[in-house]
Short mmCIF file of C-alpha atoms and ligand atoms in Angstrom, two decimals:
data_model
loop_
_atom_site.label_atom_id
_atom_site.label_comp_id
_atom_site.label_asym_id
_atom_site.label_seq_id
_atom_site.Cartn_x
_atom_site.Cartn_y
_atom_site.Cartn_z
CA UNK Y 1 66.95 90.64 141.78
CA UNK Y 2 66.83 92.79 138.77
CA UNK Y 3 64.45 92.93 135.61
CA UNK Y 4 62.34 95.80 133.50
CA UNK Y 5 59.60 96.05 132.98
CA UNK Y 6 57.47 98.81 130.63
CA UNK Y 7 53.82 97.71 129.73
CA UNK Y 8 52.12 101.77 129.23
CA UNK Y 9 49.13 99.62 127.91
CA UNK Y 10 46.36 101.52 129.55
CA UNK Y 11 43.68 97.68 129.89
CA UNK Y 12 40.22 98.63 131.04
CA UNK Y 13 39.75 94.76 132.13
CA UNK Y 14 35.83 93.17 132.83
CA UNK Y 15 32.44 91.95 132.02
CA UNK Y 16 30.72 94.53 129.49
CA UNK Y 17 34.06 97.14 129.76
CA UNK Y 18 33.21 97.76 126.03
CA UNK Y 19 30.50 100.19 127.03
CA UNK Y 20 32.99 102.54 128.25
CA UNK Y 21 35.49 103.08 125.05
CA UNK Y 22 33.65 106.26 124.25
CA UNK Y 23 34.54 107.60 127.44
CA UNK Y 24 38.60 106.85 126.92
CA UNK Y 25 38.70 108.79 123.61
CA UNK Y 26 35.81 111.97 123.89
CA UNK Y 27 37.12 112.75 127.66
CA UNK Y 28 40.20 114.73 128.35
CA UNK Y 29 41.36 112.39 130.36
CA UNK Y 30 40.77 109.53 128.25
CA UNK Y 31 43.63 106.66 126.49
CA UNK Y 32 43.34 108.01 123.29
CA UNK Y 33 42.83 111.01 121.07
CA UNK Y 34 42.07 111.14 117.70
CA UNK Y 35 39.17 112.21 115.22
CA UNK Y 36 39.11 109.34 112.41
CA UNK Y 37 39.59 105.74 113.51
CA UNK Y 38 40.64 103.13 111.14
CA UNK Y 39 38.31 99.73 112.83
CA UNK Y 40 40.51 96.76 111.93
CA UNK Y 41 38.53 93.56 112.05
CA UNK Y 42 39.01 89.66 110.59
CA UNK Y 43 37.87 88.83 107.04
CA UNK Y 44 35.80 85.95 109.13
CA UNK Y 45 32.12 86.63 109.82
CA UNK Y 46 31.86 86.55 113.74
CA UNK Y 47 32.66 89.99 114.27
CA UNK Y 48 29.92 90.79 112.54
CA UNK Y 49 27.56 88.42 112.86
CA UNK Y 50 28.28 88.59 116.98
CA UNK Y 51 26.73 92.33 117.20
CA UNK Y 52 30.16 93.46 118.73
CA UNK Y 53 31.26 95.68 115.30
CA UNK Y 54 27.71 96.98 115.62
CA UNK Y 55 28.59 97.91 120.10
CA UNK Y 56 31.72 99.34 118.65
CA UNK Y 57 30.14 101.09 115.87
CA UNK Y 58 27.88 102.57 118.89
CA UNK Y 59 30.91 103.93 120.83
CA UNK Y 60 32.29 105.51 118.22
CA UNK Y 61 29.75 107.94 117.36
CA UNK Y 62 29.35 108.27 121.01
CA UNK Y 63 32.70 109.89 121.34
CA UNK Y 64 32.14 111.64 118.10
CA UNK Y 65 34.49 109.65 116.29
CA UNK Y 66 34.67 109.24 112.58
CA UNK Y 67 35.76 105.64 111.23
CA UNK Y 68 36.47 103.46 108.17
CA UNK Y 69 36.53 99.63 108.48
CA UNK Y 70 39.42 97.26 107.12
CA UNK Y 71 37.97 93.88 107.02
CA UNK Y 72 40.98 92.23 104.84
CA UNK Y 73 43.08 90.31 108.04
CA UNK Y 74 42.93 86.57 108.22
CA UNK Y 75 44.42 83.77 110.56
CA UNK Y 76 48.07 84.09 110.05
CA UNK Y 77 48.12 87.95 109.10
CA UNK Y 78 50.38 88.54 105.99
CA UNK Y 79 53.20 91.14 104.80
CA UNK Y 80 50.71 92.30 101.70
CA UNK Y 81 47.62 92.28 104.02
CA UNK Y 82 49.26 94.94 106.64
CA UNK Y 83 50.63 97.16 103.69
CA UNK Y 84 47.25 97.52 102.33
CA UNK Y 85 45.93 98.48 105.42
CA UNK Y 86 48.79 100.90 106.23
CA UNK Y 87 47.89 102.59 102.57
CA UNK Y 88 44.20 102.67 103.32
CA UNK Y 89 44.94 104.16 106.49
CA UNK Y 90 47.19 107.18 105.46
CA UNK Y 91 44.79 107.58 102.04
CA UNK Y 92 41.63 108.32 104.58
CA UNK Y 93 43.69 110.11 106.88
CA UNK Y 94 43.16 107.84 109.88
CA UNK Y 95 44.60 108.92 112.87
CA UNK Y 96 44.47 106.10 115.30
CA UNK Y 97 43.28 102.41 114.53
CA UNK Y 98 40.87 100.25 117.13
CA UNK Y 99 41.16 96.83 116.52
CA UNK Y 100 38.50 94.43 117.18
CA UNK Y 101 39.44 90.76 116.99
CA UNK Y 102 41.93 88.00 118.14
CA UNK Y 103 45.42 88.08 117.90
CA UNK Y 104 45.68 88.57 114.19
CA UNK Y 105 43.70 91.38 114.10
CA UNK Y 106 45.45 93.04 116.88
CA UNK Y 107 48.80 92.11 115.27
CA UNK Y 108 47.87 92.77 111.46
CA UNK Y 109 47.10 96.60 113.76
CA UNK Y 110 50.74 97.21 115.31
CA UNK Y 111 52.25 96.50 111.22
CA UNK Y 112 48.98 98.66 109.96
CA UNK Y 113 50.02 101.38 112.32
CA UNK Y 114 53.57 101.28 111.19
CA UNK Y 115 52.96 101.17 107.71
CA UNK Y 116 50.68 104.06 107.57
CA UNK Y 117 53.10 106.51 109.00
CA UNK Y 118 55.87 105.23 107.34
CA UNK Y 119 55.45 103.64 104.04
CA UNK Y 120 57.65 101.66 102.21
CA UNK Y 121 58.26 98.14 101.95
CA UNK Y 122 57.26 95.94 105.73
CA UNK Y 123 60.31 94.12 105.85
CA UNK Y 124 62.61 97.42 105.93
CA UNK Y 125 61.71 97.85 109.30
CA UNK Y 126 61.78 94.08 110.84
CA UNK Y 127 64.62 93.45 112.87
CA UNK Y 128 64.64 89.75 112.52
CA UNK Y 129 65.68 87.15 109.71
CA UNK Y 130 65.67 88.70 106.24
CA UNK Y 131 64.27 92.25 107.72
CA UNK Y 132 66.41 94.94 106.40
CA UNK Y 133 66.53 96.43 110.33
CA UNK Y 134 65.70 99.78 109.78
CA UNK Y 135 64.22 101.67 112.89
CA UNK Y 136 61.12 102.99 111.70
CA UNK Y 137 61.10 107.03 111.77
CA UNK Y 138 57.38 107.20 112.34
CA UNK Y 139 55.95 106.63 115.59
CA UNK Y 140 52.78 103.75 114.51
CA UNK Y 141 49.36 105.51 114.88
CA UNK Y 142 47.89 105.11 118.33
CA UNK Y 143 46.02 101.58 118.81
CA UNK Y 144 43.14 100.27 120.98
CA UNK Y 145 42.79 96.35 120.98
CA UNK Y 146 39.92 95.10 122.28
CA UNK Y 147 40.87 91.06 122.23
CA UNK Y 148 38.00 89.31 121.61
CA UNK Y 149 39.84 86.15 122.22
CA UNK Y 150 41.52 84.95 125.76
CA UNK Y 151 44.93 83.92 124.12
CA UNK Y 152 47.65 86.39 122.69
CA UNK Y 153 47.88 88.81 124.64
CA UNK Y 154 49.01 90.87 121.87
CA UNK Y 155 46.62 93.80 123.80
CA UNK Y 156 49.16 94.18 125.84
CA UNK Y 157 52.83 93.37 124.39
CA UNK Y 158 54.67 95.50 121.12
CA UNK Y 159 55.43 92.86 118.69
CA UNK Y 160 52.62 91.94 115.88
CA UNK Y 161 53.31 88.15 114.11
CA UNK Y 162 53.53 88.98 110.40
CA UNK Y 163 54.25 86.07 107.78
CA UNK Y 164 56.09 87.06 104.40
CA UNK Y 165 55.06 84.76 102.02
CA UNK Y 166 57.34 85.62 100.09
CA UNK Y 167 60.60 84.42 102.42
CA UNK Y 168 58.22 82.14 104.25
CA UNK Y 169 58.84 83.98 108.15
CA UNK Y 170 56.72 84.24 110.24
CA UNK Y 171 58.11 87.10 112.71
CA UNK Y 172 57.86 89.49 115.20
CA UNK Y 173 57.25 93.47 114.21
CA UNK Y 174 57.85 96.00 116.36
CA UNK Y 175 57.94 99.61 116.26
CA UNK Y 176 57.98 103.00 118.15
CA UNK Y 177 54.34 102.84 119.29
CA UNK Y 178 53.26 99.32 118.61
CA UNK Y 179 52.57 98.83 122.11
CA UNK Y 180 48.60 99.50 122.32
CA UNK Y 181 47.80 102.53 124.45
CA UNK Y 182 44.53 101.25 125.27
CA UNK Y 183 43.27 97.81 125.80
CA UNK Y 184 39.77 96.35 126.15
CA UNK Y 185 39.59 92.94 127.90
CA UNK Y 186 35.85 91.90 128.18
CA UNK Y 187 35.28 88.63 128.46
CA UNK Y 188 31.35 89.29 127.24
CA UNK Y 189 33.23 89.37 123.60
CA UNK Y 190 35.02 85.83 124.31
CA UNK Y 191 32.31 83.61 125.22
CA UNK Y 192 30.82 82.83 121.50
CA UNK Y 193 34.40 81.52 120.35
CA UNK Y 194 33.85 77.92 119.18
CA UNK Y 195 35.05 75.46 121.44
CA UNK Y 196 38.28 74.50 119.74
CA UNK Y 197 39.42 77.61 119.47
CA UNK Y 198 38.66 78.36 123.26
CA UNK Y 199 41.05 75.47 123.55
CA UNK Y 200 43.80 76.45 121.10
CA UNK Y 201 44.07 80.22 122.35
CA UNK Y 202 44.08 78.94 125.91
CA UNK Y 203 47.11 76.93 125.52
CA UNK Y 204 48.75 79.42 123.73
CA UNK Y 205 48.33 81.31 126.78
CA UNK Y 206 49.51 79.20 128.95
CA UNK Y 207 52.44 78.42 127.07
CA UNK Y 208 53.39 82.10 126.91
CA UNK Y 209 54.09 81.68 130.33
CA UNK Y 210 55.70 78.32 130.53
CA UNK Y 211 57.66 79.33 128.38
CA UNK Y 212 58.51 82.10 130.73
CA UNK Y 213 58.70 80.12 133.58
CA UNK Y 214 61.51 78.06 132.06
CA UNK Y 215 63.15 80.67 130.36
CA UNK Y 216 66.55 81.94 131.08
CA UNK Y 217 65.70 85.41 131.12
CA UNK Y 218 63.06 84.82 134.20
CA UNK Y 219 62.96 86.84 136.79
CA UNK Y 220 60.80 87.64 139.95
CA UNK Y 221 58.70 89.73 137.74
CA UNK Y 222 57.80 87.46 134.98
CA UNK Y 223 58.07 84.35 137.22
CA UNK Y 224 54.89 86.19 139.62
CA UNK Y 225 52.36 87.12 136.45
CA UNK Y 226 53.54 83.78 134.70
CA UNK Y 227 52.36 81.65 137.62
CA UNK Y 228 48.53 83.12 138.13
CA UNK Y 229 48.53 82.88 134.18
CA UNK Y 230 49.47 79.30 134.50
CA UNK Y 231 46.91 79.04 137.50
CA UNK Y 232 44.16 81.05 136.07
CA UNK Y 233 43.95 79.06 132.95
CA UNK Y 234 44.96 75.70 134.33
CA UNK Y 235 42.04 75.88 136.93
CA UNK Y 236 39.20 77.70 134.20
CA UNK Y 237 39.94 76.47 130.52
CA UNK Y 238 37.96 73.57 130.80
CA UNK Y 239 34.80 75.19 132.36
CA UNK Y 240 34.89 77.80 129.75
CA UNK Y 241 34.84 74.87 127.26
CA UNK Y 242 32.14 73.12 128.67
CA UNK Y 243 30.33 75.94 129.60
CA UNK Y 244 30.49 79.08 127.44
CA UNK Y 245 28.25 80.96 129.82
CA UNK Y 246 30.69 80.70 132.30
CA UNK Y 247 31.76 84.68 132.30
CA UNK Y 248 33.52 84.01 135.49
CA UNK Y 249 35.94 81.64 134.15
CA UNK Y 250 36.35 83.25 130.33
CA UNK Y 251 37.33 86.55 132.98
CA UNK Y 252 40.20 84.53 134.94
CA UNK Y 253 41.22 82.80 131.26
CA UNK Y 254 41.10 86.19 129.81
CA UNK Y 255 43.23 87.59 132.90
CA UNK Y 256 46.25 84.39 132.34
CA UNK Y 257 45.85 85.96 129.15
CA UNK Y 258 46.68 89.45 129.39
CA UNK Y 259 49.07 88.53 132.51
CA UNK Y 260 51.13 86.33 130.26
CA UNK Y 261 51.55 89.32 127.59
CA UNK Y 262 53.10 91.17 130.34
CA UNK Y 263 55.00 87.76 130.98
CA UNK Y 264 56.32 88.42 127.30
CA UNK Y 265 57.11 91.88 128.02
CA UNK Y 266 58.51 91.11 131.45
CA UNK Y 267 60.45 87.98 130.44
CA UNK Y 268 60.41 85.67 127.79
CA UNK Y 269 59.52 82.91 125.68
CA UNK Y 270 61.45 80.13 124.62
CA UNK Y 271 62.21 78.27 120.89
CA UNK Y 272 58.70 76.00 121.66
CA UNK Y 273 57.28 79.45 120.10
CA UNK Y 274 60.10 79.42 117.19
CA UNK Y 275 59.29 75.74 116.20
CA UNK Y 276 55.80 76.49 115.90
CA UNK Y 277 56.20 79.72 113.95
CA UNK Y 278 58.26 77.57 111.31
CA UNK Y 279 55.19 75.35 110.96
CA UNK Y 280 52.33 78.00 110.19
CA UNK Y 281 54.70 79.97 108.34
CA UNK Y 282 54.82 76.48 105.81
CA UNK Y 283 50.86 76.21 106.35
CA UNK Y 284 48.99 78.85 106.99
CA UNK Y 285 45.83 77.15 108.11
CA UNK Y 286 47.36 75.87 111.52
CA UNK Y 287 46.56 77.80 114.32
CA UNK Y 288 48.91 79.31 116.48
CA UNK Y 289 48.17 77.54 119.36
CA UNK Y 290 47.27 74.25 117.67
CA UNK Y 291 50.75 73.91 116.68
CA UNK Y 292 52.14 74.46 120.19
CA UNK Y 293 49.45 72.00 121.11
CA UNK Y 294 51.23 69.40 118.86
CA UNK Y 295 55.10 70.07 119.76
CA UNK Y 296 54.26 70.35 123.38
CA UNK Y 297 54.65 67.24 124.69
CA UNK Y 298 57.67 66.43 123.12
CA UNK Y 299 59.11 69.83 123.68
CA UNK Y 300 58.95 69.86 127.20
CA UNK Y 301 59.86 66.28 127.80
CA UNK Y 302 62.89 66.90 126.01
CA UNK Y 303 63.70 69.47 129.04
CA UNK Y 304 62.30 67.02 131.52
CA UNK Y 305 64.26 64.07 130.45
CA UNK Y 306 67.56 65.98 130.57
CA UNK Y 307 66.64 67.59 134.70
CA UNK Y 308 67.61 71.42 133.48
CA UNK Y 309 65.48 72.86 135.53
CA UNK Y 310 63.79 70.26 137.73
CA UNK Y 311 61.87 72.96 140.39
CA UNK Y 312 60.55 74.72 137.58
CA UNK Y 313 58.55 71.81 136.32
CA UNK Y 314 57.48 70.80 139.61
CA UNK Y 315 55.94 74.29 140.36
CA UNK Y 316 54.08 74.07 137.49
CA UNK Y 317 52.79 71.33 137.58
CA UNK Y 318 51.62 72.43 141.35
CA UNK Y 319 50.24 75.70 139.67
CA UNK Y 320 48.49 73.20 137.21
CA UNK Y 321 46.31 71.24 139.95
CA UNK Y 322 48.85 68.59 141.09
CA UNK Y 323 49.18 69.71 144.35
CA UNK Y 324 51.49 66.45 145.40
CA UNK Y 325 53.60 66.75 142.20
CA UNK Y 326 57.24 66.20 143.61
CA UNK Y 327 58.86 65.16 140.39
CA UNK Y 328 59.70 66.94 136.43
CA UNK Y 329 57.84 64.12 134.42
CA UNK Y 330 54.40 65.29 136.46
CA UNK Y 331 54.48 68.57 134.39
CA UNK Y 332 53.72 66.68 131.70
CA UNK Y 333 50.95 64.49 132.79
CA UNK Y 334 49.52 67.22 134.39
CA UNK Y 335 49.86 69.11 130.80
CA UNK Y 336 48.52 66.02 128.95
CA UNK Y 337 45.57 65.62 131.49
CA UNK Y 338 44.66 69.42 130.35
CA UNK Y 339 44.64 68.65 126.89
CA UNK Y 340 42.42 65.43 127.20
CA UNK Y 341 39.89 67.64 129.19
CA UNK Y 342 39.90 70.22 126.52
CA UNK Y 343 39.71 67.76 123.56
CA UNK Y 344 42.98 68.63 121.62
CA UNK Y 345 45.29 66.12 122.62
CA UNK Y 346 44.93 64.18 119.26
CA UNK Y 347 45.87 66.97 116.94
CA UNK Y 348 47.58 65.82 113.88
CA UNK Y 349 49.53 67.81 111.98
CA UNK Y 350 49.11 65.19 108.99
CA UNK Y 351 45.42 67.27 109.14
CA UNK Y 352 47.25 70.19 108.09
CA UNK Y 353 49.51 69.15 105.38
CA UNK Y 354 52.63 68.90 107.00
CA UNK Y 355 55.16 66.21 106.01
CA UNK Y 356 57.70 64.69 108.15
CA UNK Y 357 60.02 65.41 104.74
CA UNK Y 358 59.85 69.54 106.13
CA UNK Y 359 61.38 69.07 109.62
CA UNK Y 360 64.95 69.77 108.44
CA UNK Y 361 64.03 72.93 106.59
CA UNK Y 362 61.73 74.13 109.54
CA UNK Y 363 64.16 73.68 111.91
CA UNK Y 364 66.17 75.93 110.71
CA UNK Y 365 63.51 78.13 109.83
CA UNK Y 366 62.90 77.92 113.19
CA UNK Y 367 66.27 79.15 114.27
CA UNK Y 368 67.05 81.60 111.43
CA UNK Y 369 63.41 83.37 111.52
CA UNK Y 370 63.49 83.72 115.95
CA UNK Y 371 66.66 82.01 116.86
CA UNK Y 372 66.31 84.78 119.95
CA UNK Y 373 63.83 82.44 121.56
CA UNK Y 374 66.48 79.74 121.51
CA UNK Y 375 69.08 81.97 123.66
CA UNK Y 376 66.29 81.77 126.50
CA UNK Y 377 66.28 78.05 126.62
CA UNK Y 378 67.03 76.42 129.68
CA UNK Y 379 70.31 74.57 128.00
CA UNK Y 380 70.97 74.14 124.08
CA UNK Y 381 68.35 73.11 121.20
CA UNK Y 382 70.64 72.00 118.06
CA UNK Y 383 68.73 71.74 114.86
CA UNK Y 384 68.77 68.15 115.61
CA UNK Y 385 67.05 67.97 118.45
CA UNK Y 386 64.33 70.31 116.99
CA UNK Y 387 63.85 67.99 114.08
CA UNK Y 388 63.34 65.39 116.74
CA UNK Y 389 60.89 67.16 118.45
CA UNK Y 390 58.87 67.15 115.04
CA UNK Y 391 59.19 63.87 114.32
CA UNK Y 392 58.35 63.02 118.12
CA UNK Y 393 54.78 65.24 117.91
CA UNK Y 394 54.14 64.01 114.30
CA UNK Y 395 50.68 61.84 113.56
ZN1 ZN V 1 51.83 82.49 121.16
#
């Protein structure tokens, strides 16, 4: 048995837990120190509109805190976006950034952090695809994410997703001090996400960790928080759906949540992540976890069909509700059952523009932008097979 695992992430985890951020920065013994925050927040209206800018608003001046607000970050957080922010930040002398949001926001933070202690150009310092690889010199300013979705898990993992529109990747940046030294998980914040969304984030988490649970690079470790995120959202996603009062289910979605970042820092996820990158790098108006919605069934049947990893599926799909499930292939009804509950298992990503003419050139995308992921899959991915995946998923 061997792994490592380092998740400093200091997550303050429960119903209403927002209350209490003044206390982690004004006390001595507190997460985080600092006298100016820079509050990064989504150019949508719902952080607003919610009352949670105003509760964090509150906290700060609580703990004596001085603040400016970027509001700039949309879905699908982009290279010129984050180097704004990082300028805005250094210009009003910022010294540690809360971020208040989904996963964007908290990603669009890790870059913003980056960028503000080190300047310069983003992709100098990404160490994937066309990134020039440079370890930043800079440690990134301090960040608090307080997720108000239950999907990402960015609050606790290092990398931030960043598309360059430019070179059209969407990648993973990562830094000395990207990894949030406080997080905020309260599900109180979670419950007014629209249903679909609920839906789309909750897969995502999910898939984070079967992803993991697949993965070549599992171990006890990953395989243990992987399979009560699989459990937790399996067994809750629906109710939180159908009932968005429900704060004991949006807690145990929000917990497979944060359980599968650890999964990500703990183990691994596989290419299903890569092929989805390629397609809201080409449109940014797909959700993350829409497009994993769409290449899921496909993706994991093609590891089904060919028995790689047989047990794994089966304990899933036992994790999943199917407590009699004694062969692969029930992973994916049990998976498909899921999405019918939820109401995504009709997504078409005709809705979002894409053409069955892009596979080729996203498949390598795919491969060129994370072809990491594809070293963790449980046997080989050629760019064929990922352009049959595509055209498999496409409606
Ligand atoms: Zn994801």
């Amino acid at each position: 048995m061997s792994f490592n695992f380092a998740v400093s992430t200091n997550a303050i985890f429960g119903p209403g837990k927002l209350s209490e951020l003044h206390t982690q920065i004004s006390s001595p013994m507190g997460a985080v120190h600092g006298k100016k925050a820079l509050v990064v927040i989504s150019n949508g209206k719902s952080t607003r509109a919610n009352g949670y800018l105003d509760r964090l608003e509150n906290e700060l001046s609580q703990a004596g805190v001085d603040y400016v607000i970027f509001d700039k970050v949309g879905a699908n957080p982009t290279k010129p976006v984050v180097e704004e922010g990082g300028r805005f930040a250094s210009e009003n002398g910022c010294d540690f950034i809360v971020a208040l949001g989904g996963g964007s926001v908290m990603d669009a933070a890790k870059a913003i952090g980056l960028m503000a202690t080190n300047g310069g150009d983003l992709w100098d310092y990404v160490m994937l695809g066309s990134g020039k690889k440079q370890w930043p010199a800079n440690p990134c300013l301090p960040i608090v994410a307080i997720t108000t979705t239950a999907g990402t898990g960015s609050e606790t993992d290092a990398g931030g997703v960043i598309t360059n529109p430019e070179t059209k990747e969407k990648t993973g940046v990562f830094g000395p001090g990207t990894m949030p030294v406080l997080a905020i998980i309260d599900p109180e914040l979670m419950t007014t996400v629209p249903s679909k969304f609920k839906a789309y984030q909750g897969f995502d988490a999910m898939f984070h960790s079967t992803e993991g649970f697949i993965s070549r690079q599992r171990n006890e470790m990953s395989k243990m928080v992987a399979s009560e995120a699989i459990r937790n959202v399996a067994e809750n996603l629906v109710t939180t759906i159908e009932d968005p009062q429900d704060l004991d289910a949006m807690g145990k979605v929000a917990f497979g949540s944060y359980l599968s970042g650890i999964q990500m820092c703990v183990g691994s996820c596989t290419s299903a992540h890569a092929l989805e990158h390629a397609m809201s790098a080409y449109h940014e108006n797909l959700p993350h976890g829409a497009g994993l919605i769409m290449i899921s069934k496909a993706y994991y049947s093609f590891f089904v069909n060919r028995h790689v990893c047989d047990d794994r599926f089966i304990e899933m799909a036992q994790l999943m509700g199917m407590k009699d499930a004694d062969k692969p292939e029930d992973f994916i009804t049990a998976l498909m059952n899921l999405q019918e509950k939820c109401g995504v298992a009709d997504l078409k990503m005709s809705d979002y523009g894409i053409r069955p003419e892009e596979f080729e050139e996203m498949a390598k995308n795919a491969r060129a932008t994370l072809g990491i992921n594809f070293l963790n899959d449980p046997c080989e991915l050629t760019d064929e097979d990922c352009v049959s995946i595509y055209k498999e998923s496409y409606r």
